[in-house]
Amino acid sequence: MNLQASYEQIPLKDYAERAYLDYSMYVVLDRALPFIGDGLKPVQRRIVYSMSELGLDAGAKPKKSARTVGDVIGKFHPHGDSACYEAMVLMAQSFSYRYPLIDGQGNFGSPDDPKSFAAMRYTESKLTPIAHLLLDELDQGTTEWTPNFDGTLKEPSWLPARVPHVLLNGSTGIAVGMATDIPPHNLREVVSACIHLLDEPEASIAELCRHVKGPDFPTAAEIITPKAELKAMYATGNGSVRCRAIHKIENGNVVITALPYQVSPSKILAQIAEQMRAKKLPMLEDLRDESDHENPVRLVLIPRSNRVDLDEMMQHLNATTDMERSYRVNLNLIGLDGKPQVKTLKQILVEWLTFRSNTVTRRLKHRLEKVERRLHLLEGLRIAFLNLDEVIRIVRSEEEPKPVLIARFKLSEEQADYILETRLRQLARLEEMKLNAERDALEEERARIAVTLKSPAKLKLLIKDELTADAEKYGDKRRSPIIERDVAQALDESALVVSEPITVVLSEKGWIRAAKGHDVDAVTLGYREGDGYRAAAQGKTTQQVAFIDSSGRSYSTAAHSLPSARGNGEPLTGRFTPAPGAHFEAVAIADSAHRLVLASDYGYGFVTKFEALLANKKAGKQLINMDDDAHVVAPAYVNDPARDRIVVATNAGHLLMFSVAELPELDNGGKGNKLIEIPKAKLATGERVAGIAVVTEGRGEVTLWAGQRKLILKWADLVEYNGNRAQRGGNLPRGFQRVDRIETTA
């Protein structure tokens, strides 16, 4: 036996290419993309057709969904029952389909969870009234019929849709190398555009957009896309539509009454709650879900106070949650030529009107054939009435009356059969009158159909009348209002932080943390083993906090981002990258425009605005030019440059007070000017500036610390140390020749 003769040998490359192309064409044409005529994918078409065959029309009693799914997959759609049932459920969900085709009884999911539907053995279903617009003309010669998958039955290649269903409920699907995203539209608007196109075949996209104003989703959320963008979308077949939730104000609370298409209330609640947990919604106190049968969507947002700007809050929520959502539009579908293509609005409507014209023409021709056949039979019956006695004689006397009748009265075989099958009671005089009336009515109908078929204008008028009647019967008002608005913008992060007093604490090892309040004794806080207090600064959570290392570089971060003081905090090296060998020595927190005095322990300093300390990079920026072995002392805050005095103390017990105005203000940092005179010999023996403080003229007060001892100097005491910048200053009382630090206490 020659084995090679039993199979075909082709290169693997050719086989793989052919197999992939076959699969691709199947997915594109028979699974993912809708047909322009009826707007359905094959599985949807088969479900609707199977339900009509089961007698599940709008007026019938519903049957178990499992019965329908069994018929579909057993007769027409050899795929999984779960996928088929899911497609069926989708057509029954009023929140998914603009015009549902299936009336489901039982749990068919909810807007909160569309996939929470019950198993098909528990639910029942039937067709909705609007589904008849796909089926009413099915048996009137309007479609082609193809064998099912096993060749035992016939199924329609398409359904004779009376309206542009492809736009009404839209479609989504992913094929091979292409996808479709057709949004739903309003029936009355689409029909109005069709009628306008029938009257004005050269109508532009702009003219059609006066009728089709935009998509019309099942939910009442507003469409905020500008009209120009909607027009461009319909002109190209590609674009996007942005929807926004609708809210109202009730008793000072915000009540959300409508959400964008396919957005669940539970998801919105979860998104808002997550922001509240992250303390990114300080203006919101609480939220509740009050949705019920009467109010499918009712989410209540309770602001923290009546001073909250609700419009600003909603703008932020729209931008940071799915309360504002964009939908991709890709008008890709299978045309009358059987090829997929992205079409414009006009192309879709023109092509569908061609489909509808062909459908009506086929319907009229089919009806004309039936009318002519009936008239043909009635003509034979009329001949029998006129020659009744002779017909009866032939029937009674002849063994084969059919050929004798045909020969005697010049009848067709069909007429002869009809005469022979006629019952005796139909030969009564009254029946003859009924037949004549029927013949007259049919002849009138035949003439009317013939005129319509020969006249494009009358055919067009018929299509318009039918479209108008269907839109009036099944149409409704637009649900999605079109209101042009700007895209929502999220609030700046600083605007979302609650303004609370904090004390920022820096440890000797460079660990940072923030304690709530200003009454915190930073020195007595617990520290890690081998670590201790270095510096502290008081401010608010809404401010920036700056750190200065021993090399004079400055670093900054948001104060609200610092870890809590309940623990040991976190190392600043995790946020910043200081110079090799440098360690953090000072911390400051203030508003950007606030002035402060920066100084090194070598006795040099300057005034600068706090914004000069801010650096938006991990490596920071050089701020203070330091002498070798110099260190940064804690900054002092300036309130009134004209009246404030700076108090400088050295660790050798020298104190000097002079006007802040004597110091230069440097925006870009530097070394500054000499604050207090420290002779080189004293520097060599270790005398350094222990600290600086700023006091207000006439009411200043500072506290000096020498170990555990402290000395409080009020304004009257400080006046004795008043002088000019760069002087040596006066000696402090006995016991304070070893000053550790200086603090402003009033």
PDB file of C-alpha atoms in Angstrom, residues 11-193:
ATOM      1  CA  PRO A  11       5.102  22.810   3.649  1.00  0.00           C
ATOM      2  CA  LEU A  12       4.478  23.590   7.313  1.00  0.00           C
ATOM      3  CA  LYS A  13       4.687  27.312   6.528  1.00  0.00           C
ATOM      4  CA  ASP A  14       1.822  27.084   4.045  1.00  0.00           C
ATOM      5  CA  TYR A  15      -0.256  24.906   6.345  1.00  0.00           C
ATOM      6  CA  ALA A  16       0.190  27.215   9.343  1.00  0.00           C
ATOM      7  CA  GLU A  17      -0.619  30.283   7.231  1.00  0.00           C
ATOM      8  CA  ARG A  18      -3.770  28.712   5.793  1.00  0.00           C
ATOM      9  CA  ALA A  19      -4.937  27.391   9.172  1.00  0.00           C
ATOM     10  CA  TYR A  20      -4.414  30.746  10.869  1.00  0.00           C
ATOM     11  CA  LEU A  21      -6.184  32.639   8.101  1.00  0.00           C
ATOM     12  CA  ASP A  22      -9.121  30.233   8.255  1.00  0.00           C
ATOM     13  CA  TYR A  23      -9.344  30.692  12.003  1.00  0.00           C
ATOM     14  CA  SER A  24      -9.022  34.470  11.675  1.00  0.00           C
ATOM     15  CA  MET A  25     -11.806  34.685   9.117  1.00  0.00           C
ATOM     16  CA  TYR A  26     -14.031  32.512  11.306  1.00  0.00           C
ATOM     17  CA  VAL A  27     -13.499  34.725  14.340  1.00  0.00           C
ATOM     18  CA  VAL A  28     -14.059  37.906  12.341  1.00  0.00           C
ATOM     19  CA  LEU A  29     -17.113  36.809  10.366  1.00  0.00           C
ATOM     20  CA  ASP A  30     -18.776  34.232  12.608  1.00  0.00           C
ATOM     21  CA  ARG A  31     -18.053  35.294  16.153  1.00  0.00           C
ATOM     22  CA  ALA A  32     -16.837  38.788  17.038  1.00  0.00           C
ATOM     23  CA  LEU A  33     -18.251  41.364  14.609  1.00  0.00           C
ATOM     24  CA  PRO A  34     -21.925  42.190  13.992  1.00  0.00           C
ATOM     25  CA  PHE A  35     -23.592  42.208  10.574  1.00  0.00           C
ATOM     26  CA  ILE A  36     -24.815  45.611   9.441  1.00  0.00           C
ATOM     27  CA  GLY A  37     -28.233  44.267   8.415  1.00  0.00           C
ATOM     28  CA  ASP A  38     -29.554  42.988  11.740  1.00  0.00           C
ATOM     29  CA  GLY A  39     -26.742  44.215  14.010  1.00  0.00           C
ATOM     30  CA  LEU A  40     -26.286  40.760  15.536  1.00  0.00           C
ATOM     31  CA  LYS A  41     -23.438  38.340  15.986  1.00  0.00           C
ATOM     32  CA  PRO A  42     -24.157  34.702  15.023  1.00  0.00           C
ATOM     33  CA  VAL A  43     -24.763  33.530  18.603  1.00  0.00           C
ATOM     34  CA  GLN A  44     -27.231  36.367  19.232  1.00  0.00           C
ATOM     35  CA  ARG A  45     -29.029  35.710  15.951  1.00  0.00           C
ATOM     36  CA  ARG A  46     -29.324  32.013  16.739  1.00  0.00           C
ATOM     37  CA  ILE A  47     -30.684  32.693  20.225  1.00  0.00           C
ATOM     38  CA  VAL A  48     -33.378  35.044  18.928  1.00  0.00           C
ATOM     39  CA  TYR A  49     -34.313  32.673  16.087  1.00  0.00           C
ATOM     40  CA  SER A  50     -34.435  29.632  18.375  1.00  0.00           C
ATOM     41  CA  MET A  51     -36.713  31.438  20.810  1.00  0.00           C
ATOM     42  CA  SER A  52     -39.060  32.387  17.970  1.00  0.00           C
ATOM     43  CA  GLU A  53     -39.113  28.740  16.838  1.00  0.00           C
ATOM     44  CA  LEU A  54     -39.989  27.720  20.410  1.00  0.00           C
ATOM     45  CA  GLY A  55     -42.935  30.128  20.333  1.00  0.00           C
ATOM     46  CA  LEU A  56     -41.425  32.357  23.018  1.00  0.00           C
ATOM     47  CA  ASP A  57     -42.763  35.628  21.655  1.00  0.00           C
ATOM     48  CA  ALA A  58     -43.720  38.587  23.839  1.00  0.00           C
ATOM     49  CA  GLY A  59     -47.247  37.315  24.469  1.00  0.00           C
ATOM     50  CA  ALA A  60     -46.274  33.729  25.299  1.00  0.00           C
ATOM     51  CA  LYS A  61     -45.549  32.115  28.620  1.00  0.00           C
ATOM     52  CA  PRO A  62     -41.787  32.084  29.317  1.00  0.00           C
ATOM     53  CA  LYS A  63     -39.821  28.848  29.399  1.00  0.00           C
ATOM     54  CA  LYS A  64     -36.719  27.793  31.269  1.00  0.00           C
ATOM     55  CA  SER A  65     -33.613  29.407  29.872  1.00  0.00           C
ATOM     56  CA  ALA A  66     -31.956  25.995  29.842  1.00  0.00           C
ATOM     57  CA  ARG A  67     -34.520  24.899  27.251  1.00  0.00           C
ATOM     58  CA  THR A  68     -33.583  27.744  24.942  1.00  0.00           C
ATOM     59  CA  VAL A  69     -29.843  27.274  25.446  1.00  0.00           C
ATOM     60  CA  GLY A  70     -30.220  23.550  24.770  1.00  0.00           C
ATOM     61  CA  ASP A  71     -32.003  24.250  21.487  1.00  0.00           C
ATOM     62  CA  VAL A  72     -29.414  26.810  20.425  1.00  0.00           C
ATOM     63  CA  ILE A  73     -26.326  24.683  21.062  1.00  0.00           C
ATOM     64  CA  GLY A  74     -28.018  21.473  19.913  1.00  0.00           C
ATOM     65  CA  LYS A  75     -29.355  22.795  16.611  1.00  0.00           C
ATOM     66  CA  PHE A  76     -27.353  25.830  15.530  1.00  0.00           C
ATOM     67  CA  HIS A  77     -24.428  26.821  17.764  1.00  0.00           C
ATOM     68  CA  PRO A  78     -22.058  23.953  18.691  1.00  0.00           C
ATOM     69  CA  HIS A  79     -20.255  25.775  21.494  1.00  0.00           C
ATOM     70  CA  GLY A  80     -20.287  25.871  25.289  1.00  0.00           C
ATOM     71  CA  ASP A  81     -23.595  26.325  27.088  1.00  0.00           C
ATOM     72  CA  SER A  82     -22.153  28.849  29.576  1.00  0.00           C
ATOM     73  CA  ALA A  83     -20.959  31.182  26.807  1.00  0.00           C
ATOM     74  CA  CYS A  84     -24.302  30.881  25.037  1.00  0.00           C
ATOM     75  CA  TYR A  85     -26.232  31.566  28.239  1.00  0.00           C
ATOM     76  CA  GLU A  86     -24.048  34.580  29.038  1.00  0.00           C
ATOM     77  CA  ALA A  87     -24.812  36.035  25.594  1.00  0.00           C
ATOM     78  CA  MET A  88     -28.494  35.439  26.268  1.00  0.00           C
ATOM     79  CA  VAL A  89     -28.341  37.114  29.681  1.00  0.00           C
ATOM     80  CA  LEU A  90     -26.646  40.158  28.178  1.00  0.00           C
ATOM     81  CA  MET A  91     -29.572  40.652  25.796  1.00  0.00           C
ATOM     82  CA  ALA A  92     -31.941  40.569  28.778  1.00  0.00           C
ATOM     83  CA  GLN A  93     -30.145  43.107  30.994  1.00  0.00           C
ATOM     84  CA  SER A  94     -31.797  46.519  30.765  1.00  0.00           C
ATOM     85  CA  PHE A  95     -28.643  48.135  32.175  1.00  0.00           C
ATOM     86  CA  SER A  96     -26.488  46.528  29.449  1.00  0.00           C
ATOM     87  CA  TYR A  97     -28.808  46.732  26.423  1.00  0.00           C
ATOM     88  CA  ARG A  98     -30.505  49.961  25.435  1.00  0.00           C
ATOM     89  CA  TYR A  99     -33.386  47.962  23.936  1.00  0.00           C
ATOM     90  CA  PRO A 100     -33.329  44.444  25.480  1.00  0.00           C
ATOM     91  CA  LEU A 101     -34.374  41.660  23.122  1.00  0.00           C
ATOM     92  CA  ILE A 102     -35.138  39.129  25.856  1.00  0.00           C
ATOM     93  CA  ASP A 103     -37.561  39.403  28.757  1.00  0.00           C
ATOM     94  CA  GLY A 104     -35.932  37.523  31.609  1.00  0.00           C
ATOM     95  CA  GLN A 105     -37.672  36.310  34.744  1.00  0.00           C
ATOM     96  CA  GLY A 106     -35.488  35.500  37.728  1.00  0.00           C
ATOM     97  CA  ASN A 107     -32.026  36.720  38.634  1.00  0.00           C
ATOM     98  CA  PHE A 108     -30.442  38.087  35.472  1.00  0.00           C
ATOM     99  CA  GLY A 109     -27.749  40.073  37.300  1.00  0.00           C
ATOM    100  CA  SER A 110     -27.737  43.632  38.615  1.00  0.00           C
ATOM    101  CA  PRO A 111     -25.907  46.877  37.826  1.00  0.00           C
ATOM    102  CA  ASP A 112     -23.789  46.198  40.918  1.00  0.00           C
ATOM    103  CA  ASP A 113     -22.626  42.846  39.539  1.00  0.00           C
ATOM    104  CA  PRO A 114     -23.765  42.051  35.974  1.00  0.00           C
ATOM    105  CA  LYS A 115     -22.332  38.528  36.199  1.00  0.00           C
ATOM    106  CA  SER A 116     -24.259  37.602  39.346  1.00  0.00           C
ATOM    107  CA  PHE A 117     -27.087  36.035  37.295  1.00  0.00           C
ATOM    108  CA  ALA A 118     -28.577  32.725  38.390  1.00  0.00           C
ATOM    109  CA  ALA A 119     -27.935  29.455  36.585  1.00  0.00           C
ATOM    110  CA  MET A 120     -30.028  28.839  33.484  1.00  0.00           C
ATOM    111  CA  ARG A 121     -31.965  26.048  35.187  1.00  0.00           C
ATOM    112  CA  TYR A 122     -33.462  28.629  37.552  1.00  0.00           C
ATOM    113  CA  THR A 123     -34.351  31.445  35.147  1.00  0.00           C
ATOM    114  CA  GLU A 124     -37.073  31.761  32.525  1.00  0.00           C
ATOM    115  CA  SER A 125     -37.172  33.910  29.419  1.00  0.00           C
ATOM    116  CA  LYS A 126     -39.073  34.985  26.345  1.00  0.00           C
ATOM    117  CA  LEU A 127     -38.692  37.620  23.654  1.00  0.00           C
ATOM    118  CA  THR A 128     -39.524  41.287  24.210  1.00  0.00           C
ATOM    119  CA  PRO A 129     -41.966  43.126  21.918  1.00  0.00           C
ATOM    120  CA  ILE A 130     -39.164  44.992  20.150  1.00  0.00           C
ATOM    121  CA  ALA A 131     -37.593  41.661  19.118  1.00  0.00           C
ATOM    122  CA  HIS A 132     -40.456  41.345  16.629  1.00  0.00           C
ATOM    123  CA  LEU A 133     -38.748  44.051  14.587  1.00  0.00           C
ATOM    124  CA  LEU A 134     -36.137  41.393  13.822  1.00  0.00           C
ATOM    125  CA  LEU A 135     -38.519  38.485  13.222  1.00  0.00           C
ATOM    126  CA  ASP A 136     -41.830  39.707  11.783  1.00  0.00           C
ATOM    127  CA  GLU A 137     -40.742  39.380   8.154  1.00  0.00           C
ATOM    128  CA  LEU A 138     -38.653  36.226   8.558  1.00  0.00           C
ATOM    129  CA  ASP A 139     -41.173  33.955   6.786  1.00  0.00           C
ATOM    130  CA  GLN A 140     -41.788  36.390   3.943  1.00  0.00           C
ATOM    131  CA  GLY A 141     -38.883  35.476   1.686  1.00  0.00           C
ATOM    132  CA  THR A 142     -36.651  38.210   3.063  1.00  0.00           C
ATOM    133  CA  THR A 143     -33.540  36.227   3.972  1.00  0.00           C
ATOM    134  CA  GLU A 144     -31.273  33.473   2.722  1.00  0.00           C
ATOM    135  CA  TRP A 145     -31.258  30.173   4.541  1.00  0.00           C
ATOM    136  CA  THR A 146     -28.134  28.110   5.145  1.00  0.00           C
ATOM    137  CA  PRO A 147     -27.628  24.585   6.536  1.00  0.00           C
ATOM    138  CA  ASN A 148     -26.811  24.343  10.221  1.00  0.00           C
ATOM    139  CA  PHE A 149     -23.534  22.839  11.437  1.00  0.00           C
ATOM    140  CA  ASP A 150     -24.590  19.223  10.789  1.00  0.00           C
ATOM    141  CA  GLY A 151     -26.709  19.882   7.712  1.00  0.00           C
ATOM    142  CA  THR A 152     -29.958  18.603   9.228  1.00  0.00           C
ATOM    143  CA  LEU A 153     -31.694  21.973   9.600  1.00  0.00           C
ATOM    144  CA  LYS A 154     -31.800  25.385   7.981  1.00  0.00           C
ATOM    145  CA  GLU A 155     -31.050  28.668   9.753  1.00  0.00           C
ATOM    146  CA  PRO A 156     -31.364  32.267   8.548  1.00  0.00           C
ATOM    147  CA  SER A 157     -28.166  33.938   7.340  1.00  0.00           C
ATOM    148  CA  TRP A 158     -29.507  37.193   8.773  1.00  0.00           C
ATOM    149  CA  LEU A 159     -32.699  38.509  10.307  1.00  0.00           C
ATOM    150  CA  PRO A 160     -34.832  41.029   8.373  1.00  0.00           C
ATOM    151  CA  ALA A 161     -34.479  43.930  10.794  1.00  0.00           C
ATOM    152  CA  ARG A 162     -37.030  46.701  10.338  1.00  0.00           C
ATOM    153  CA  VAL A 163     -34.813  49.275  12.131  1.00  0.00           C
ATOM    154  CA  PRO A 164     -30.993  49.825  12.253  1.00  0.00           C
ATOM    155  CA  HIS A 165     -30.461  47.516  15.194  1.00  0.00           C
ATOM    156  CA  VAL A 166     -26.681  47.665  14.722  1.00  0.00           C
ATOM    157  CA  LEU A 167     -26.757  51.204  16.146  1.00  0.00           C
ATOM    158  CA  LEU A 168     -29.554  50.760  18.683  1.00  0.00           C
ATOM    159  CA  ASN A 169     -27.891  48.297  21.042  1.00  0.00           C
ATOM    160  CA  GLY A 170     -24.359  48.634  19.733  1.00  0.00           C
ATOM    161  CA  SER A 171     -21.795  45.877  19.984  1.00  0.00           C
ATOM    162  CA  THR A 172     -18.386  45.065  21.411  1.00  0.00           C
ATOM    163  CA  GLY A 173     -16.037  42.347  20.294  1.00  0.00           C
ATOM    164  CA  ILE A 174     -12.394  41.423  19.791  1.00  0.00           C
ATOM    165  CA  ALA A 175     -11.506  39.531  16.631  1.00  0.00           C
ATOM    166  CA  VAL A 176      -8.086  38.742  15.179  1.00  0.00           C
ATOM    167  CA  GLY A 177      -6.268  41.950  14.375  1.00  0.00           C
ATOM    168  CA  MET A 178      -9.399  44.065  14.783  1.00  0.00           C
ATOM    169  CA  ALA A 179     -12.080  44.936  17.295  1.00  0.00           C
ATOM    170  CA  THR A 180     -15.422  46.680  17.416  1.00  0.00           C
ATOM    171  CA  ASP A 181     -16.907  49.122  19.904  1.00  0.00           C
ATOM    172  CA  ILE A 182     -20.267  50.434  18.719  1.00  0.00           C
ATOM    173  CA  PRO A 183     -22.152  52.413  21.385  1.00  0.00           C
ATOM    174  CA  PRO A 184     -25.963  52.210  21.724  1.00  0.00           C
ATOM    175  CA  HIS A 185     -28.160  54.932  20.225  1.00  0.00           C
ATOM    176  CA  ASN A 186     -31.696  56.220  20.522  1.00  0.00           C
ATOM    177  CA  LEU A 187     -34.237  54.575  18.201  1.00  0.00           C
ATOM    178  CA  ARG A 188     -36.125  57.740  17.353  1.00  0.00           C
ATOM    179  CA  GLU A 189     -32.942  59.680  16.591  1.00  0.00           C
ATOM    180  CA  VAL A 190     -31.554  56.954  14.319  1.00  0.00           C
ATOM    181  CA  VAL A 191     -34.869  56.573  12.472  1.00  0.00           C
ATOM    182  CA  SER A 192     -35.072  60.344  12.055  1.00  0.00           C
ATOM    183  CA  ALA A 193     -31.601  60.304  10.463  1.00  0.00           C
TER     184      ALA A 193
END
